[in-house]
Short mmCIF file of C-alpha atoms and ligand atoms in Angstrom, two decimals:
data_model
loop_
_atom_site.label_atom_id
_atom_site.label_comp_id
_atom_site.label_asym_id
_atom_site.label_seq_id
_atom_site.Cartn_x
_atom_site.Cartn_y
_atom_site.Cartn_z
CA UNK Q 26 25.50 171.47 140.69
CA UNK Q 27 27.53 169.12 143.30
CA UNK Q 28 29.26 166.24 142.28
CA UNK Q 29 27.41 163.18 144.39
CA UNK Q 30 29.49 161.86 147.08
CA UNK Q 31 30.86 158.86 146.75
CA UNK Q 32 30.50 156.54 149.79
CA UNK Q 33 33.38 154.24 151.10
CA UNK Q 34 30.95 151.53 151.10
CA UNK Q 35 30.64 151.62 147.17
CA UNK Q 36 34.69 151.90 146.99
CA UNK Q 37 36.10 149.37 144.62
CA UNK Q 38 39.92 148.89 146.57
CA UNK Q 39 43.05 148.48 143.47
CA UNK Q 40 45.02 145.21 144.24
CA UNK Q 41 47.59 145.32 141.34
CA UNK Q 42 49.46 142.08 140.51
CA UNK Q 43 51.73 143.18 137.48
CA UNK Q 44 54.48 142.53 139.39
CA UNK Q 45 53.84 139.41 140.52
CA UNK Q 46 50.98 137.69 138.70
CA UNK Q 47 52.24 139.81 135.50
CA UNK Q 48 55.91 139.18 135.41
CA UNK Q 49 55.51 135.41 136.35
CA UNK Q 50 53.96 134.63 132.61
CA UNK Q 51 56.35 133.50 129.70
CA UNK Q 52 58.45 136.58 128.77
CA UNK Q 53 57.33 139.36 130.93
CA UNK Q 54 60.44 139.21 132.65
CA UNK Q 55 61.57 142.46 134.77
CA UNK Q 56 64.92 143.86 136.10
CA UNK Q 57 65.33 145.12 139.86
CA UNK Q 58 65.02 148.80 138.41
CA UNK Q 59 62.15 147.69 136.25
CA UNK Q 60 60.01 146.62 138.70
CA UNK Q 61 61.02 149.93 141.50
CA UNK Q 62 59.93 152.12 138.51
CA UNK Q 63 56.17 150.45 137.66
CA UNK Q 64 55.76 150.26 141.37
CA UNK Q 65 56.71 153.99 142.05
CA UNK Q 66 54.38 154.42 139.00
CA UNK Q 67 51.28 152.29 140.21
CA UNK Q 68 52.07 154.06 144.03
CA UNK Q 69 51.44 157.71 142.42
CA UNK Q 70 48.25 156.27 140.33
CA UNK Q 71 46.21 155.84 142.99
CA UNK Q 72 46.92 151.27 143.67
CA UNK Q 73 45.70 150.94 147.28
CA UNK Q 74 47.61 147.49 147.24
CA UNK Q 75 51.11 146.42 145.30
CA UNK Q 76 51.43 142.74 144.73
CA UNK Q 77 55.16 143.20 144.58
CA UNK Q 78 56.24 139.49 144.08
CA UNK Q 79 56.67 136.19 145.71
CA UNK Q 80 59.73 136.65 147.91
CA UNK Q 81 60.39 132.71 148.15
CA UNK Q 82 60.07 132.59 144.17
CA UNK Q 83 64.15 133.80 144.04
CA UNK Q 84 66.93 136.02 145.06
CA UNK Q 85 65.73 138.07 143.37
CA UNK Q 86 62.32 138.64 143.97
CA UNK Q 87 62.80 138.76 147.71
CA UNK Q 88 65.18 142.05 147.01
CA UNK Q 89 62.77 143.69 145.02
CA UNK Q 90 59.57 143.09 147.20
CA UNK Q 91 61.95 144.19 149.80
CA UNK Q 92 62.96 147.44 148.38
CA UNK Q 93 59.66 148.18 146.94
CA UNK Q 94 58.33 147.68 150.42
CA UNK Q 95 61.12 150.31 151.66
CA UNK Q 96 60.41 153.19 148.93
CA UNK Q 97 56.51 152.97 149.13
CA UNK Q 98 54.68 156.08 149.90
CA UNK Q 99 50.69 154.98 150.13
CA UNK Q 100 50.19 151.72 149.02
CA UNK Q 101 50.42 148.76 151.06
CA UNK Q 102 52.85 146.35 149.81
CA UNK Q 103 52.23 142.48 149.50
CA UNK Q 104 54.19 140.02 148.99
CA UNK Q 105 52.43 136.52 147.60
CA UNK Q 106 53.15 132.69 149.97
CA UNK Q 107 52.49 129.31 149.40
CA UNK Q 108 50.82 127.37 152.33
CA UNK Q 109 54.39 126.80 153.76
CA UNK Q 110 55.70 128.61 156.47
CA UNK Q 111 58.94 128.66 154.88
CA UNK Q 112 57.23 130.70 152.31
CA UNK Q 113 55.34 132.99 154.98
CA UNK Q 114 58.72 133.59 157.15
CA UNK Q 115 60.34 134.73 153.77
CA UNK Q 116 57.34 137.33 152.78
CA UNK Q 117 56.91 138.14 156.40
CA UNK Q 118 60.56 139.23 156.17
CA UNK Q 119 60.06 140.87 152.39
CA UNK Q 120 57.73 142.93 153.71
CA UNK Q 121 58.92 144.17 156.84
CA UNK Q 122 60.35 147.68 156.08
CA UNK Q 123 56.63 148.77 154.66
CA UNK Q 124 54.73 151.11 155.99
CA UNK Q 125 51.62 149.05 155.59
CA UNK Q 126 52.44 145.25 154.39
CA UNK Q 127 49.99 142.22 153.36
CA UNK Q 128 50.81 138.57 153.57
CA UNK Q 129 48.63 136.70 150.46
CA UNK Q 130 49.10 133.11 151.54
CA UNK Q 131 46.79 130.39 148.61
CA UNK Q 132 46.36 126.99 148.66
CA UNK Q 133 44.51 125.32 145.89
CA UNK Q 134 40.94 123.75 146.81
CA UNK Q 135 39.22 122.80 143.83
CA UNK Q 136 39.33 118.43 143.65
CA UNK Q 137 41.09 118.21 140.74
CA UNK Q 138 43.76 120.84 141.88
CA UNK Q 139 43.91 118.70 145.77
CA UNK Q 140 44.01 115.41 144.26
CA UNK Q 141 46.97 115.74 141.27
CA UNK Q 142 48.39 118.87 142.34
CA UNK Q 143 48.56 118.94 146.08
CA UNK Q 144 47.81 115.30 146.73
CA UNK Q 145 45.85 116.03 149.70
CA UNK Q 146 42.68 115.16 151.03
CA UNK Q 147 39.94 118.26 151.44
CA UNK Q 148 40.41 117.64 155.52
CA UNK Q 149 44.87 117.95 155.22
CA UNK Q 150 43.77 121.02 152.92
CA UNK Q 151 41.30 122.81 155.70
CA UNK Q 152 43.79 122.55 158.61
CA UNK Q 153 46.47 123.78 156.23
CA UNK Q 154 44.16 126.83 155.69
CA UNK Q 155 44.22 127.38 159.43
CA UNK Q 156 47.47 127.11 160.12
CA UNK Q 157 49.24 129.38 157.46
CA UNK Q 158 46.74 132.06 158.16
CA UNK Q 159 47.40 131.80 162.00
CA UNK Q 160 50.38 132.01 161.06
CA UNK Q 161 50.39 135.00 159.13
CA UNK Q 162 48.82 136.93 161.32
CA UNK Q 163 51.86 136.47 163.90
CA UNK Q 164 53.41 139.04 161.17
CA UNK Q 165 50.97 141.62 160.34
CA UNK Q 166 46.86 142.30 160.72
CA UNK Q 167 46.89 142.53 157.50
CA UNK Q 168 46.20 138.47 155.47
CA UNK Q 169 44.45 137.75 152.74
CA UNK Q 170 43.49 134.39 151.86
CA UNK Q 171 42.68 133.12 148.16
CA UNK Q 172 41.54 129.72 147.91
CA UNK Q 173 43.18 128.83 144.29
CA UNK Q 174 41.24 127.62 141.11
CA UNK Q 175 38.24 128.59 143.85
CA UNK Q 176 35.61 128.91 141.55
CA UNK Q 177 36.01 125.20 140.26
CA UNK Q 178 35.63 124.00 144.12
CA UNK Q 179 33.08 122.06 145.92
CA UNK Q 180 30.69 124.94 147.17
CA UNK Q 181 30.12 123.62 150.63
CA UNK Q 182 34.15 123.11 150.91
CA UNK Q 183 34.78 126.25 149.97
CA UNK Q 184 32.40 127.99 152.39
CA UNK Q 185 33.62 126.28 154.99
CA UNK Q 186 37.72 126.56 153.84
CA UNK Q 187 36.58 130.99 153.64
CA UNK Q 188 34.89 130.62 157.14
CA UNK Q 189 38.10 129.42 158.93
CA UNK Q 190 40.29 131.50 157.05
CA UNK Q 191 37.98 134.13 158.63
CA UNK Q 192 38.20 132.87 162.14
CA UNK Q 193 41.85 132.69 161.84
CA UNK Q 194 42.30 136.19 161.18
CA UNK Q 195 42.22 136.67 157.32
CA UNK Q 196 40.84 140.06 156.61
CA UNK Q 197 40.62 139.80 152.70
CA UNK Q 198 39.21 136.48 150.83
CA UNK Q 199 40.03 136.34 147.95
CA UNK Q 200 38.36 133.81 144.61
CA UNK Q 201 40.05 133.56 142.05
CA UNK Q 202 38.61 131.98 138.58
CA UNK Q 203 42.16 130.48 138.40
CA UNK Q 204 41.80 129.22 134.99
CA UNK Q 205 39.58 131.64 133.07
CA UNK Q 206 36.69 129.62 133.73
CA UNK Q 207 33.60 131.45 135.19
CA UNK Q 208 31.21 133.50 133.17
CA UNK Q 209 29.72 136.57 134.85
CA UNK Q 210 26.17 135.55 136.51
CA UNK Q 211 28.16 132.22 137.60
CA UNK Q 212 30.81 133.97 139.11
CA UNK Q 213 28.11 136.85 140.49
CA UNK Q 214 25.96 134.09 141.75
CA UNK Q 215 29.38 132.08 143.21
CA UNK Q 216 30.58 135.24 145.59
CA UNK Q 217 26.66 136.05 146.62
CA UNK Q 218 25.94 132.43 147.98
CA UNK Q 219 29.62 132.66 149.67
CA UNK Q 220 28.93 136.17 151.37
CA UNK Q 221 25.69 134.79 152.07
CA UNK Q 222 26.36 131.30 153.71
CA UNK Q 223 29.40 131.94 155.62
CA UNK Q 224 28.30 133.15 158.94
CA UNK Q 225 31.70 135.31 159.24
CA UNK Q 226 31.86 136.87 155.82
CA UNK Q 227 30.89 140.34 156.93
CA UNK Q 228 33.96 140.35 158.64
CA UNK Q 229 35.94 140.75 155.39
CA UNK Q 230 36.43 141.93 152.46
CA UNK Q 231 36.42 139.58 149.33
CA UNK Q 232 38.17 139.86 146.70
CA UNK Q 233 38.29 138.47 142.53
CA UNK Q 234 41.46 137.74 140.93
CA UNK Q 235 39.76 136.64 137.46
CA UNK Q 236 42.25 134.93 134.69
CA UNK Q 237 41.14 135.70 130.87
CA UNK Q 238 40.90 132.43 129.36
CA UNK Q 239 37.72 133.49 127.52
CA UNK Q 240 37.98 136.68 127.37
CA UNK Q 241 35.52 137.43 130.52
CA UNK Q 242 38.03 138.39 133.34
CA UNK Q 243 36.96 142.10 133.43
CA UNK Q 244 33.26 141.32 132.85
CA UNK Q 245 33.64 138.43 135.47
CA UNK Q 246 35.47 140.78 138.42
CA UNK Q 247 32.67 143.59 137.40
CA UNK Q 248 30.16 140.84 138.16
CA UNK Q 249 32.18 139.97 141.43
CA UNK Q 250 31.53 143.62 142.24
CA UNK Q 251 27.57 143.42 141.95
CA UNK Q 252 27.61 140.76 144.15
CA UNK Q 253 29.48 142.90 147.12
CA UNK Q 254 33.12 142.27 146.23
CA UNK Q 255 35.51 145.20 146.39
CA UNK Q 256 38.55 144.38 145.86
CA UNK Q 257 39.70 143.53 142.23
CA UNK Q 258 43.03 141.86 141.76
CA UNK Q 259 44.61 142.88 138.11
CA UNK Q 260 47.14 143.87 136.11
CA UNK Q 261 48.71 147.00 133.86
CA UNK Q 262 48.17 145.94 130.64
CA UNK Q 263 45.92 142.42 131.35
CA UNK Q 264 49.71 140.57 131.80
CA UNK Q 265 49.52 137.32 133.95
CA UNK Q 266 49.82 133.81 133.53
CA UNK Q 267 48.62 132.12 130.23
CA UNK Q 268 45.79 134.39 128.42
CA UNK Q 269 46.60 137.31 131.38
CA UNK Q 270 44.19 139.04 134.55
CA UNK Q 271 41.70 141.55 134.47
CA UNK Q 272 43.23 144.65 133.05
CA UNK Q 273 43.66 147.23 135.74
CA UNK Q 274 42.95 150.15 132.51
CA UNK Q 275 39.84 148.31 131.71
CA UNK Q 276 38.27 147.96 135.57
CA UNK Q 277 38.85 151.51 136.33
CA UNK Q 278 37.53 152.88 133.64
CA UNK Q 279 34.28 150.55 133.21
CA UNK Q 280 33.33 151.55 136.61
CA UNK Q 281 34.22 155.49 135.81
CA UNK Q 282 32.41 155.49 132.39
CA UNK Q 283 29.85 153.46 133.10
CA UNK Q 284 29.04 154.73 136.75
CA UNK Q 285 25.23 154.55 135.83
CA UNK Q 286 25.00 151.19 135.95
CA UNK Q 287 28.26 150.45 138.07
CA UNK Q 288 28.13 153.00 141.01
CA UNK Q 289 31.43 151.84 142.45
CA UNK Q 290 35.08 154.18 142.61
CA UNK Q 291 38.42 153.45 142.91
CA UNK Q 292 41.38 155.99 143.94
CA UNK Q 293 42.78 155.60 140.45
CA UNK Q 294 43.91 158.76 138.67
CA UNK Q 295 43.27 157.66 135.40
CA UNK Q 296 44.99 160.04 133.61
CA UNK Q 297 48.28 157.87 134.33
CA UNK Q 298 46.70 154.57 132.54
CA UNK Q 299 48.79 155.28 129.74
CA UNK Q 300 51.77 156.03 130.99
CA UNK Q 301 52.21 152.82 133.41
CA UNK Q 302 50.45 150.74 129.91
CA UNK Q 303 54.00 152.17 128.25
CA UNK Q 304 55.92 151.40 130.92
CA UNK Q 305 54.73 148.30 131.74
CA UNK Q 306 55.04 147.37 127.77
CA UNK Q 307 58.32 148.74 127.51
CA UNK Q 308 59.65 146.86 130.84
CA UNK Q 309 58.50 144.00 129.68
CA UNK Q 310 58.71 144.14 125.78
CA UNK Q 311 55.18 143.24 125.63
CA UNK Q 312 53.66 144.78 123.15
CA UNK Q 313 49.97 146.45 123.82
CA UNK Q 314 48.04 144.74 120.96
CA UNK Q 315 46.80 147.95 118.82
CA UNK Q 316 43.28 147.46 119.60
CA UNK Q 317 43.46 146.91 123.27
CA UNK Q 318 40.41 148.71 125.23
CA UNK Q 319 41.78 151.51 126.81
CA UNK Q 320 45.05 152.05 126.09
CA UNK Q 321 45.42 150.34 122.48
CA UNK Q 322 47.33 152.80 119.80
CA UNK Q 323 43.58 152.27 117.99
CA UNK Q 324 41.53 152.93 121.05
CA UNK Q 325 41.29 156.64 119.53
CA UNK Q 326 42.13 156.56 116.27
CA UNK Q 327 39.31 157.04 113.74
CA UNK Q 328 39.87 155.98 110.61
CA UNK Q 329 37.09 155.96 108.29
CA UNK Q 330 35.72 158.56 106.43
CA UNK Q 331 32.20 158.12 108.17
CA UNK Q 332 33.74 158.39 111.71
CA UNK Q 333 36.05 160.99 111.48
CA UNK Q 334 33.41 163.29 110.43
CA UNK Q 335 31.39 162.39 113.43
CA UNK Q 336 34.11 163.32 115.07
CA UNK Q 337 34.68 166.95 113.44
CA UNK Q 338 30.56 167.57 114.52
CA UNK Q 339 31.01 166.04 118.16
CA UNK Q 340 33.47 164.15 119.83
CA UNK Q 341 30.84 162.55 121.74
CA UNK Q 342 29.37 160.88 118.45
CA UNK Q 343 32.23 158.31 118.74
CA UNK Q 344 34.31 158.44 121.80
CA UNK Q 345 32.74 157.27 125.08
CA UNK Q 346 35.36 159.05 126.92
CA UNK Q 347 38.06 161.75 126.19
CA UNK Q 348 41.98 160.50 125.41
CA UNK Q 349 42.80 162.99 128.06
CA UNK Q 350 41.01 160.94 130.58
CA UNK Q 351 43.18 158.68 130.68
CA UNK Q 352 46.33 160.45 129.75
CA UNK Q 353 46.32 160.17 125.92
CA UNK Q 354 48.16 162.98 124.36
CA UNK Q 355 47.73 163.35 120.72
CA UNK Q 356 50.83 162.79 118.56
CA UNK Q 357 52.78 166.09 117.55
CA UNK Q 358 55.47 166.78 115.81
CA UNK Q 359 57.66 167.43 118.75
CA UNK Q 360 61.20 168.42 117.63
CA UNK Q 361 63.85 167.83 115.23
CA UNK Q 362 67.77 169.06 115.08
CA UNK Q 363 67.28 172.48 116.53
CA UNK Q 364 65.99 171.29 119.42
CA UNK Q 365 68.43 172.39 122.58
CA UNK Q 366 68.80 170.50 125.73
CA UNK Q 367 66.13 172.97 127.32
CA UNK Q 368 63.35 171.52 124.90
CA UNK Q 369 64.89 168.09 125.08
CA UNK Q 370 64.23 168.28 129.08
CA UNK Q 371 61.22 170.10 128.74
CA UNK Q 372 59.72 167.16 126.60
CA UNK Q 373 60.75 164.72 128.64
CA UNK Q 374 58.75 165.99 131.76
CA UNK Q 375 55.88 166.40 129.44
CA UNK Q 376 55.90 162.90 129.22
CA UNK Q 377 56.25 161.49 132.68
CA UNK Q 378 60.24 160.41 132.13
CA UNK Q 379 62.92 161.86 134.92
CA UNK Q 380 66.09 161.70 133.76
CA UNK Q 381 69.16 163.24 135.28
CA UNK Q 382 72.93 162.87 135.37
CA UNK Q 383 74.58 160.54 132.18
CA UNK Q 384 71.04 159.32 132.11
CA UNK Q 385 69.79 162.55 130.05
CA UNK Q 386 73.15 163.28 128.40
CA UNK Q 387 73.47 160.43 127.01
CA UNK Q 388 69.77 160.15 125.83
CA UNK Q 389 70.02 164.05 124.81
CA UNK Q 390 73.22 162.85 122.54
CA UNK Q 391 70.84 159.66 121.25
CA UNK Q 392 68.39 162.51 120.35
CA UNK Q 393 70.53 164.70 118.46
CA UNK Q 394 72.12 161.90 116.40
CA UNK Q 395 68.40 161.05 115.82
CA UNK Q 396 67.16 164.29 114.92
CA UNK Q 397 70.30 164.03 112.67
CA UNK Q 398 68.72 161.20 110.98
CA UNK Q 399 65.53 161.77 110.74
CA UNK Q 400 63.10 164.04 109.02
CA UNK Q 401 60.94 164.24 112.09
CA UNK Q 402 61.29 163.34 115.86
CA UNK Q 403 57.93 162.42 117.24
CA UNK Q 404 56.96 161.64 121.06
CA UNK Q 405 56.97 157.60 120.02
CA UNK Q 406 60.08 158.09 118.54
CA UNK Q 407 61.41 159.94 121.98
CA UNK Q 408 59.92 157.47 124.14
CA UNK Q 409 61.47 154.02 122.04
CA UNK Q 410 65.12 156.14 122.30
CA UNK Q 411 64.75 157.09 126.11
CA UNK Q 412 62.97 152.97 127.31
CA UNK Q 413 66.08 151.91 125.58
CA UNK Q 414 68.46 154.13 127.34
CA UNK Q 415 67.04 153.15 130.60
CA UNK Q 416 67.03 149.46 130.21
CA UNK Q 417 70.80 150.22 128.67
CA UNK Q 418 72.26 151.44 131.28
CA UNK Q 419 71.93 148.55 133.37
CA UNK Q 420 73.42 146.38 131.09
CA UNK Q 421 76.60 144.51 131.41
CA UNK Q 422 76.97 144.06 127.26
CA UNK Q 423 76.63 146.84 124.85
CA UNK Q 424 76.47 147.44 121.37
CA UNK Q 425 79.42 149.78 120.30
CA UNK Q 426 79.30 149.44 116.50
CA UNK Q 427 78.38 147.23 113.83
CA UNK Q 428 79.05 146.83 110.06
CA UNK Q 429 76.38 145.18 107.73
CA UNK Q 430 77.17 143.76 103.86
CA UNK Q 431 74.33 142.61 102.95
CA UNK Q 432 72.76 142.40 99.42
CA UNK Q 433 72.17 139.77 96.97
CA UNK Q 434 76.08 138.65 96.83
CA UNK Q 435 76.06 136.30 99.97
CA UNK Q 436 77.27 135.19 102.14
CA UNK Q 437 76.19 138.11 104.29
CA UNK Q 438 78.74 138.99 106.61
CA UNK Q 439 78.86 141.29 109.96
CA UNK Q 440 81.71 142.77 112.14
CA UNK Q 441 80.42 143.93 115.75
CA UNK Q 442 82.15 145.73 118.49
CA UNK Q 443 80.58 144.84 121.71
CA UNK Q 444 81.22 146.80 125.27
CA UNK Q 445 81.26 143.55 127.84
CA UNK Q 446 81.84 144.79 131.56
CA UNK Q 447 83.36 148.33 130.45
CA UNK Q 448 86.28 146.03 127.68
CA UNK Q 449 85.56 146.30 123.55
CA UNK Q 450 85.57 143.27 121.76
CA UNK Q 451 85.52 143.09 117.85
CA UNK Q 452 84.40 140.54 115.73
CA UNK Q 453 83.31 139.31 112.69
CA UNK Q 454 80.64 136.69 111.48
CA UNK Q 455 78.84 135.81 108.58
CA UNK Q 456 75.20 134.41 108.07
CA UNK Q 457 72.01 133.56 105.84
CA UNK Q 458 71.29 136.95 105.68
CA UNK Q 459 72.47 139.89 107.75
CA UNK Q 460 70.14 139.24 110.91
CA UNK Q 461 71.41 135.93 110.96
CA UNK Q 462 74.65 137.17 110.31
CA UNK Q 463 74.33 139.81 113.01
CA UNK Q 464 73.21 137.40 115.70
CA UNK Q 465 75.91 134.69 114.83
CA UNK Q 466 78.71 137.70 115.80
CA UNK Q 467 76.78 138.50 119.22
CA UNK Q 468 76.67 134.82 119.36
CA UNK Q 469 80.54 134.69 119.15
CA UNK Q 470 81.15 137.19 121.38
CA UNK Q 471 78.38 135.83 124.17
CA UNK Q 472 78.81 132.53 123.49
CA UNK Q 473 75.19 131.25 125.15
CA UNK Q 474 72.69 128.26 124.40
CA UNK Q 475 69.27 130.26 124.30
CA UNK Q 476 67.17 129.30 121.58
CA UNK Q 477 65.45 132.55 119.29
CA UNK Q 478 61.55 132.41 119.80
CA UNK Q 479 60.42 135.04 118.63
CA UNK Q 480 61.48 138.23 116.06
CA UNK Q 481 59.91 140.72 115.11
CA UNK Q 482 60.30 144.26 113.14
CA UNK Q 483 57.69 147.26 113.20
CA UNK Q 484 57.81 150.80 112.64
CA UNK Q 485 57.54 153.17 115.64
CA UNK Q 486 55.88 155.84 113.42
CA UNK Q 487 55.12 156.60 109.42
CA UNK Q 488 57.52 156.64 106.32
CA UNK Q 489 60.58 154.92 105.30
CA UNK Q 490 62.76 157.20 107.63
CA UNK Q 491 60.88 155.80 110.70
CA UNK Q 492 62.86 153.74 113.27
CA UNK Q 493 62.47 150.01 113.45
CA UNK Q 494 61.60 149.05 116.69
CA UNK Q 495 62.22 145.03 116.80
CA UNK Q 496 61.61 142.96 119.55
CA UNK Q 497 63.50 139.52 120.09
CA UNK Q 498 62.79 136.68 122.70
CA UNK Q 499 64.55 134.02 123.76
CA UNK Q 500 64.09 131.16 125.95
CA UNK Q 501 66.74 128.99 127.92
CA UNK Q 502 66.37 126.42 130.37
CA UNK Q 503 62.45 126.69 130.15
CA UNK Q 504 61.46 130.69 131.30
CA UNK Q 505 61.86 132.75 128.45
CA UNK Q 506 62.55 137.02 128.25
CA UNK Q 507 62.03 139.46 125.95
CA UNK Q 508 63.43 142.68 124.70
CA UNK Q 509 62.99 145.66 122.54
CA UNK Q 510 65.52 147.53 120.10
CA UNK Q 511 64.72 150.69 118.18
CA UNK Q 512 67.08 152.38 115.75
CA UNK Q 513 66.39 153.87 112.26
CA UNK Q 514 68.45 150.96 111.06
CA UNK Q 515 66.14 148.02 111.11
CA UNK Q 516 69.97 145.82 112.20
CA UNK Q 517 70.88 147.72 114.71
CA UNK Q 518 67.56 148.01 116.03
CA UNK Q 519 67.91 144.12 115.78
CA UNK Q 520 71.48 144.10 117.43
CA UNK Q 521 69.83 146.02 120.22
CA UNK Q 522 66.95 144.05 120.96
CA UNK Q 523 69.17 140.86 120.77
CA UNK Q 524 71.62 142.05 123.32
CA UNK Q 525 68.67 143.49 125.40
CA UNK Q 526 67.45 139.77 125.72
CA UNK Q 527 70.71 138.82 126.76
CA UNK Q 528 71.49 141.01 129.26
CA UNK Q 529 68.11 139.86 130.86
CA UNK Q 530 69.22 136.60 130.91
CA UNK Q 531 72.41 137.14 132.61
CA UNK Q 532 70.60 139.70 135.23
CA UNK Q 533 68.39 136.33 135.87
CA UNK Q 534 71.38 134.41 136.77
CA UNK Q 535 73.00 137.31 138.67
CA UNK Q 536 69.97 136.99 140.83
CA UNK Q 537 70.17 133.45 141.82
CA UNK Q 538 69.69 131.41 138.92
CA UNK Q 539 72.44 129.80 137.78
CA UNK Q 540 70.82 127.79 134.69
CA UNK Q 541 70.55 131.34 133.30
CA UNK Q 542 73.57 131.23 130.73
CA UNK Q 543 74.70 128.26 130.11
CA UNK Q 544 77.66 129.29 128.77
CA UNK Q 545 80.33 131.20 130.52
CA UNK Q 546 81.34 133.93 128.40
CA UNK Q 547 84.42 133.04 126.40
CA UNK Q 548 85.88 136.02 124.49
CA UNK Q 549 87.55 135.02 120.91
CA UNK Q 550 87.71 138.08 119.68
CA UNK Q 551 90.40 140.83 119.65
CA UNK Q 552 90.10 142.84 122.34
CA UNK Q 553 90.41 146.86 122.13
CA UNK Q 554 90.68 148.14 125.41
O1 KIV T 2 45.17 132.57 139.78
C1 KIV T 2 45.30 132.90 140.95
O2 KIV T 2 44.95 131.68 141.20
C2 KIV T 2 46.47 132.98 141.66
C3 KIV T 2 46.56 132.79 143.08
C4 KIV T 2 47.96 133.01 143.67
C5 KIV T 2 45.95 134.13 143.71
O3 KIV T 2 47.52 133.76 141.29
ZN1 ZN T 3 46.60 134.64 139.15
#
């Protein structure tokens, strides 16, 4: 039987905003290199438009958008700009090297936003829509206009603005549910109303950008598609402002698995979804909820006896899609201390990693050390190790060694040696418990004002010899960063995670945010070369 032909009319364009809306949410900051790696995978998996950042926001954002624009092969590279000429001009500069580029400009149109946030009258906002879209069209013929807080916008005004934006040259009209307030029926009716009433609506593609404050971002986006929307803005793992955005993996798989009732399609290679989820989770250090649809670690796990029995008889009893269709490989006992470099490289390739040179050498040495200490080395162990190795390579401060004295007889003490910009420094500190002592030692070497907001430990795999994976979130100057560290020793994993977060704060300072680390590093230690 031949597969039914897919019509271009039914194709839903995937606009990924992981690197913009996703990255701007508290704690999800990524380094420059991490952003490039995420963009490369998005391009490879078939994302149509990559919103790579908000170029005017910082030098770092500009640099990332510019570099992604240079490197991206297939996707359109998009930058965000507020309704201001300086934003649009900066955005145009950032996306210039792209093969195909887009400027995405937005302004709030709801009464509450216009009155309190913009302090502007509707007629002023209307004029800004025309002026900004016109300005953007001077740089590229692919311009997207968004009416921020669109779902709470008065309908006549919304229609007038949409019509004006299209007349000024906008080729995509995005109707965001900025505050995650709408429900599917209402969003369907809103999109249908706009498309029916706006006389030139056939000259633009309509887009959904739904937030998940009531847990309906995916359902709302799909309702929008049924009403004629042909672009969904979404993020890997659903990260984004507050409760996040519609999750890319969920919208893609919903249309694929339920094509009978949602007869639309995307160009996404779904077998890369799990890899993308893991990459973004590692880069942002945002853990993926265990029961998250499609990419959660329990999404294909069957625990109860009845379910297991059913699965053994026929997988379709409890699985509506195959794990392979989203790129899940069964957890396997992979390697041990006798595995050689060749097997290790092969394993990395199979898992989608491309390490070379020193990074590969270092990862292999660390794998051997782990295999010596740990009886079974699982895929998850290798993943934790390699993700850490990738982050480690960019860090200015690295852990060289740590010795901790703990137990019932306090105070607990820690002696840490750190490599700071290539020089070793050692210090000893005490604390209220071994983790406190470890963090105090690090803080003595890297003085800072950041506040520890989160300290979380979980086991990467099972058993008492499992690696501990520690997440640390530090907040400073109103922004927070999160990092992970993994090691069979929980305290070493804690030190790595803490240093990872400090390194992220420092790299943010380098990207032009001088408030990132309040105190310059003062070394009160013995310098050891
Ligand atoms: O949520 C929102 O309205 C946005 C716009 C910038 C599109 O992120
Ligand atoms: Zn948003």
